[in-house]
Short mmCIF file of C-alpha atoms in Angstrom, two decimals:
data_model
loop_
_atom_site.label_atom_id
_atom_site.label_comp_id
_atom_site.label_asym_id
_atom_site.label_seq_id
_atom_site.Cartn_x
_atom_site.Cartn_y
_atom_site.Cartn_z
CA MET J 10 0.00 0.00 0.00
CA THR J 11 2.99 2.32 0.55
CA GLU J 12 4.99 3.83 -2.30
CA ASN J 13 8.77 3.64 -2.65
CA ARG J 14 10.06 6.29 -0.25
CA ARG J 15 12.52 6.81 2.56
CA PRO J 16 11.46 5.46 5.95
CA ILE J 17 10.54 8.08 8.54
CA SER J 18 13.32 6.82 10.82
CA LEU J 19 15.98 7.67 8.21
CA VAL J 20 14.59 11.16 7.66
CA GLN J 21 14.47 11.70 11.43
CA LYS J 22 18.10 10.56 11.67
CA ALA J 23 19.09 12.97 8.88
CA ILE J 24 17.33 15.85 10.66
CA GLN J 25 19.18 15.10 13.89
CA GLY J 26 22.50 15.00 11.99
CA VAL J 27 21.85 18.39 10.33
CA GLU J 28 20.82 19.92 13.67
CA ARG J 29 24.09 18.73 15.24
CA ASN J 30 26.06 20.12 12.27
CA ILE J 31 24.33 23.51 12.59
CA ASP J 32 25.21 23.65 16.28
CA LYS J 33 28.84 22.87 15.41
CA ILE J 34 29.06 25.55 12.69
CA LYS J 35 27.39 28.11 14.95
CA GLY J 36 30.14 27.45 17.46
CA VAL J 37 32.79 28.20 14.80
CA GLU J 38 30.89 31.33 13.69
CA ALA J 39 30.65 32.54 17.29
CA LYS J 40 34.43 32.19 17.67
CA ALA J 41 34.94 34.21 14.46
CA ARG J 42 32.69 36.98 15.81
CA ALA J 43 34.50 36.92 19.12
CA ALA J 44 37.88 37.20 17.36
CA TRP J 45 36.65 40.19 15.29
CA THR J 46 35.28 41.87 18.44
CA LYS J 47 38.57 41.32 20.25
CA LYS J 48 40.58 42.82 17.38
CA PHE J 49 38.13 45.72 17.08
CA HIS J 50 38.60 46.53 20.77
CA GLU J 51 42.37 46.40 20.22
CA TYR J 52 41.91 48.81 17.29
CA GLU J 53 39.81 51.20 19.40
CA ASP J 54 42.39 51.07 22.19
CA ALA J 55 45.17 51.78 19.64
CA VAL J 56 43.26 54.78 18.24
CA SER J 57 42.77 56.15 21.74
CA ALA J 58 46.42 55.54 22.56
CA VAL J 59 47.62 57.32 19.39
CA LYS J 60 45.47 60.33 20.21
CA ALA J 61 46.76 60.50 23.77
CA ILE J 62 50.40 59.94 22.78
CA SER J 63 50.18 62.45 19.93
CA LYS J 64 48.85 65.06 22.35
CA GLU J 65 51.64 64.36 24.80
CA VAL J 66 54.29 64.45 22.07
CA LEU J 67 52.88 67.79 20.84
CA GLU J 68 53.03 69.29 24.33
CA ARG J 69 56.59 68.05 24.80
CA SER J 70 57.54 69.57 21.44
CA LYS J 71 56.15 72.95 22.46
CA GLU J 72 58.10 72.80 25.72
CA ARG J 73 61.18 71.63 23.85
CA ARG J 74 61.28 68.49 25.92
CA PRO J 75 62.51 65.22 24.34
CA THR J 76 60.09 62.32 23.87
CA PRO J 77 61.10 59.19 25.75
CA LYS J 78 61.79 56.02 23.78
CA LYS J 79 59.05 54.25 25.74
CA ILE J 80 56.41 56.66 24.44
CA GLU J 81 57.71 56.35 20.91
CA SER J 82 57.54 52.52 21.19
CA ARG J 83 53.91 52.72 22.39
CA LEU J 84 53.05 55.03 19.53
CA ASP J 85 54.70 52.69 17.03
CA SER J 86 52.81 49.64 18.36
CA ALA J 87 49.47 51.46 18.30
CA SER J 88 50.11 52.73 14.80
CA LYS J 89 50.81 49.23 13.53
CA ILE J 90 47.52 47.94 15.03
CA ILE J 91 45.67 50.76 13.30
CA ASP J 92 47.44 50.15 10.02
CA ARG J 93 46.59 46.40 10.08
CA TRP J 94 42.96 46.81 11.20
CA ASN J 95 41.39 46.90 7.75
CA GLU J 96 43.20 43.74 6.68
CA ILE J 97 42.40 41.87 9.93
CA SER J 98 38.78 43.05 9.92
CA ALA J 99 38.28 41.91 6.34
CA ALA J 100 39.79 38.44 7.05
CA LEU J 101 37.75 37.91 10.21
CA THR J 102 34.56 39.19 8.54
CA LYS J 103 35.13 36.84 5.61
CA ARG J 104 35.61 33.92 8.00
CA ARG J 105 32.45 34.86 9.89
CA ASN J 106 30.42 35.23 6.67
CA GLU J 107 31.63 31.86 5.40
CA GLU J 108 30.40 30.18 8.58
CA ARG J 109 27.08 32.03 8.34
CA ALA J 110 26.70 30.81 4.76
CA LYS J 111 27.31 27.25 5.94
CA ILE J 112 24.70 27.74 8.67
CA GLN J 113 22.20 29.04 6.09
CA ALA J 114 22.87 26.11 3.77
CA GLU J 115 22.36 23.64 6.63
CA GLU J 116 19.18 25.44 7.75
CA ASP J 117 17.85 25.25 4.18
CA ARG J 118 18.64 21.53 4.17
CA LEU J 119 16.99 21.17 7.57
CA GLN J 120 13.87 22.94 6.32
CA ALA J 121 13.71 20.59 3.31
CA LEU J 122 14.04 17.57 5.60
CA ARG J 123 11.30 18.89 7.89
CA ILE J 124 9.01 19.37 4.89
CA GLU J 125 9.78 15.81 3.78
CA MET J 126 9.07 14.58 7.31
CA ALA J 127 5.74 16.43 7.38
CA GLU J 128 4.77 14.95 4.00
CA LEU J 129 5.75 11.45 5.17
CA MET J 130 3.77 11.83 8.37
CA ALA J 131 0.76 13.06 6.39
CA LYS J 132 0.98 10.08 4.04
CA VAL J 133 1.40 7.63 6.92
CA GLU J 134 -1.61 9.16 8.65
CA ALA J 135 -3.65 8.97 5.43
CA GLU J 136 -2.65 5.32 4.97
CA ARG J 137 -3.51 4.58 8.59
CA LYS J 138 -6.94 6.11 8.13
CA ALA J 139 -7.41 4.19 4.87
CA VAL J 140 -6.49 0.90 6.59
CA ASP J 141 -8.80 1.72 9.50
CA GLU J 142 -11.59 2.42 7.01
CA VAL J 143 -10.98 -0.91 5.22
CA VAL J 144 -11.01 -2.84 8.50
CA GLU J 145 -14.06 -0.96 9.78
CA ASN J 146 -16.04 -1.54 6.57
CA VAL J 147 -15.11 -5.23 6.33
CA PHE J 148 -16.17 -5.81 9.94
CA ARG J 149 -19.36 -3.79 9.40
CA LEU J 150 -20.26 -5.68 6.23
CA ASN J 151 -19.40 -8.99 7.85
CA ALA J 152 -21.62 -8.14 10.80
CA SER J 153 -24.42 -7.35 8.33
CA VAL J 154 -23.92 -10.70 6.60
CA VAL J 155 -23.84 -12.58 9.91
CA ARG J 156 -26.96 -10.76 11.05
CA ALA J 157 -28.71 -11.49 7.74
CA PHE J 158 -27.85 -15.20 8.00
CA TYR J 159 -29.06 -15.22 11.60
CA ASP J 160 -32.33 -13.49 10.68
CA ARG J 161 -32.87 -15.88 7.77
CA ASP J 162 -32.14 -18.98 9.86
CA ASP J 163 -34.29 -17.68 12.70
CA PHE J 164 -37.20 -17.12 10.30
CA LEU J 165 -36.73 -20.57 8.75
CA THR J 166 -36.66 -22.19 12.18
CA ARG J 167 -39.80 -20.39 13.33
CA HIS J 168 -41.93 -20.30 10.18
CA VAL J 169 -40.60 -22.76 7.57
CA TYR J 170 -39.01 -25.84 9.10
CA PRO J 171 -42.10 -26.66 11.21
CA HIS J 172 -43.92 -27.42 7.92
CA LEU J 173 -41.58 -30.39 7.41
CA LEU J 174 -43.62 -32.29 10.00
CA ASP J 175 -46.72 -33.99 8.55
CA ASP J 176 -50.03 -34.37 10.38
CA ASP J 177 -48.77 -37.53 12.06
CA GLY J 178 -45.65 -35.79 13.35
CA ARG J 179 -43.31 -37.55 10.93
CA LEU J 180 -40.48 -35.58 9.36
CA ARG J 181 -40.78 -35.09 5.62
CA THR J 182 -37.62 -35.11 3.55
CA GLN J 183 -38.73 -32.15 1.40
CA ILE J 184 -41.42 -29.50 1.11
CA THR J 185 -41.88 -26.73 -1.49
CA PHE J 186 -43.38 -23.25 -1.19
CA VAL J 187 -44.37 -21.41 -4.41
CA ASN J 188 -45.58 -17.81 -4.49
CA SER J 189 -49.01 -16.95 -5.88
CA ASP J 190 -47.80 -15.90 -9.34
CA GLY J 191 -45.65 -19.00 -9.73
CA THR J 192 -42.36 -17.15 -10.29
CA GLN J 193 -40.53 -17.86 -7.03
CA LYS J 194 -40.26 -20.94 -4.88
CA VAL J 195 -38.52 -22.13 -1.75
CA VAL J 196 -37.56 -25.81 -1.49
CA VAL J 197 -36.90 -27.00 2.05
CA MET J 198 -34.99 -30.28 2.42
CA VAL J 199 -33.53 -32.52 5.09
CA ASN J 200 -30.21 -34.27 4.68
CA LYS J 201 -30.30 -38.00 5.26
CA ILE J 202 -27.35 -40.19 6.20
CA THR J 203 -27.17 -43.97 6.61
CA ARG J 204 -25.24 -45.25 9.60
CA MET J 205 -24.50 -48.81 10.68
CA ASP J 206 -24.41 -50.44 14.08
CA PRO J 207 -20.69 -51.36 14.35
CA ASP J 208 -21.30 -54.55 16.38
CA LEU J 209 -23.86 -55.97 13.97
CA ALA J 210 -21.80 -54.92 10.94
CA SER J 211 -18.71 -56.56 12.43
CA ARG J 212 -20.59 -59.82 13.01
CA ALA J 213 -21.85 -59.70 9.42
CA ARG J 214 -18.35 -59.08 8.09
CA LYS J 215 -17.06 -62.04 10.11
CA LEU J 216 -19.71 -64.37 8.63
CA VAL J 217 -18.87 -63.24 5.10
CA ASP J 218 -15.14 -63.77 5.71
CA GLU J 219 -15.75 -67.20 7.22
CA PHE J 220 -17.82 -68.23 4.21
CA PHE J 221 -15.15 -67.30 1.71
CA ASP J 222 -12.31 -68.59 3.86
CA SER J 223 -13.64 -72.06 3.06
CA PHE J 224 -12.50 -71.51 -0.52
CA THR J 225 -8.76 -71.64 -1.09
CA GLU J 226 -8.88 -70.36 -4.66
CA ARG J 227 -11.32 -68.52 -6.87
CA ALA J 228 -11.20 -71.45 -9.28
CA GLU J 229 -13.07 -73.59 -6.74
CA MET J 230 -16.12 -71.30 -6.90
CA ASP J 231 -19.01 -71.80 -9.24
CA PRO J 232 -20.17 -68.72 -11.24
CA ALA J 233 -22.86 -67.78 -8.71
CA THR J 234 -20.47 -68.00 -5.76
CA LEU J 235 -17.79 -66.11 -7.66
CA GLY J 236 -20.29 -63.33 -8.33
CA LEU J 237 -21.11 -63.14 -4.62
CA PHE J 238 -17.41 -63.06 -3.79
CA ASP J 239 -16.76 -60.10 -6.11
CA LEU J 240 -19.85 -58.29 -4.85
CA THR J 241 -19.20 -58.67 -1.12
CA ARG J 242 -15.71 -57.16 -1.35
CA ASN J 243 -17.32 -53.69 -1.60
CA ILE J 244 -20.33 -53.92 0.67
CA LEU J 245 -18.59 -52.36 3.71
CA VAL J 246 -15.84 -49.82 4.22
CA GLU J 247 -14.24 -50.01 7.65
CA LYS J 248 -12.45 -46.95 9.01
CA THR J 249 -13.12 -45.67 12.52
CA GLU J 250 -16.57 -47.20 12.09
CA PHE J 251 -18.38 -49.18 9.41
CA LYS J 252 -19.66 -47.07 6.53
CA VAL J 253 -21.79 -48.00 3.58
CA GLY J 254 -19.75 -49.36 0.69
CA PRO J 255 -20.67 -48.95 -2.98
CA ASP J 256 -22.20 -52.47 -3.40
CA LEU J 257 -24.03 -52.77 -0.07
CA TYR J 258 -27.51 -52.11 -1.45
CA ARG J 259 -26.96 -54.57 -4.31
CA PHE J 260 -26.02 -57.23 -1.75
CA LEU J 261 -29.03 -56.47 0.42
CA GLY J 262 -31.27 -56.72 -2.63
CA LEU J 263 -30.16 -60.28 -3.42
CA GLU J 264 -32.40 -63.18 -2.50
CA ILE J 265 -30.03 -65.48 -0.64
CA LYS J 266 -31.35 -68.86 0.51
CA GLU J 267 -30.47 -69.85 4.05
CA GLY J 268 -30.02 -73.50 3.14
CA LEU J 269 -27.65 -72.73 0.27
CA PHE J 270 -25.52 -69.95 1.83
CA PRO J 271 -26.37 -69.85 5.57
CA LYS J 272 -23.47 -67.55 6.57
CA LEU J 273 -24.27 -65.04 3.83
CA TYR J 274 -27.97 -65.28 4.63
CA HIS J 275 -27.38 -64.38 8.30
CA ALA J 276 -24.83 -61.76 7.33
CA GLN J 277 -27.48 -60.15 5.14
CA LEU J 278 -29.96 -60.18 8.05
CA LEU J 279 -27.39 -58.60 10.39
CA LEU J 280 -26.57 -55.87 7.88
CA ARG J 281 -30.24 -55.02 7.43
CA GLN J 282 -30.64 -54.81 11.20
CA SER J 283 -27.51 -52.69 11.61
CA MET J 284 -28.59 -49.96 9.20
CA ARG J 285 -30.39 -46.88 10.38
CA SER J 286 -31.14 -43.65 8.60
CA GLU J 287 -30.64 -40.34 10.37
CA ARG J 288 -31.86 -36.96 9.25
CA THR J 289 -29.29 -34.25 9.82
CA ASP J 290 -29.18 -30.62 8.68
CA LYS J 291 -32.16 -28.84 7.20
CA TYR J 292 -31.45 -26.53 4.30
CA ILE J 293 -33.24 -24.60 1.56
CA ARG J 294 -32.87 -23.89 -2.13
CA LEU J 295 -34.31 -20.81 -3.84
CA TYR J 296 -35.57 -20.71 -7.42
CA GLU J 297 -37.14 -18.06 -9.63
CA ARG J 298 -38.32 -17.61 -13.21
CA GLU J 299 -39.64 -14.78 -15.34
CA SER J 300 -42.99 -16.46 -16.04
CA THR J 301 -44.79 -19.75 -15.46
CA ASP J 302 -43.69 -20.87 -18.92
CA ALA J 303 -40.00 -20.25 -18.23
CA PRO J 304 -37.68 -22.79 -16.59
CA TRP J 305 -36.70 -22.40 -12.96
CA GLN J 306 -33.30 -20.85 -12.23
CA GLN J 307 -31.53 -21.43 -8.93
CA VAL J 308 -30.83 -18.26 -6.92
CA LYS J 309 -27.40 -17.74 -5.34
CA MET J 310 -27.59 -17.71 -1.56
CA SER J 311 -24.04 -16.69 -0.65
#
């Protein structure tokens, strides 16, 4: 969902680095200003000294008194400071201006980084809100679907499924409701599953196995017995419990004589006794059509 851009943490790190660099350059610029101020004070002191010494030398000249070497040395030193001031001031001012330019460049860079940070934060916030909106809408829509399924099932339980019971209280396997103009219908059905009593099915399986264990080879069987052998291999499927195999109903439909095949006869009786049908979930199917002459079309329910 995010575009290719620098992580906020990297931008924040860059901002902190620029801020430290600005503080460092400001320290250098402050030293340059302090050096210029110091030299300027020296220049002012030299100017004052030259004025005072010149006045004293002038008075001594009028009185025809000689000027001491010490005074001449002071005058020479002050004159040199004054003579060099312009050069020193220009150099220190240039140094100060260079540091100020560096500070300005770093502050411009800092401003650009802060703008980038603000844009990143705005995008992250927008994405957060978009994600929140997606999550909120999905949960809201899901709640609507869950509520709709609940309302439908509640209505079916209260007003539709009771019609599956006939007047004698027996459960029908299917019932259909058609609207008055014959264009919509609701078909209510009950699932049906066949289960087997595991004890009875196991006894039946044992009888079948015992019968065929008496034959050492298929060649010993006559055609009728061979047909029974092939059929009974698929009448039961044993997993955690016995389940109906693909040929069970064919086997149960055979007329087996007790005198001819007593074990298979009793196995067939046990299997019939072991079977029971259970009705499980109720469910519906919806259909509609444009007119009574048109074919029914199943309606999607999810």
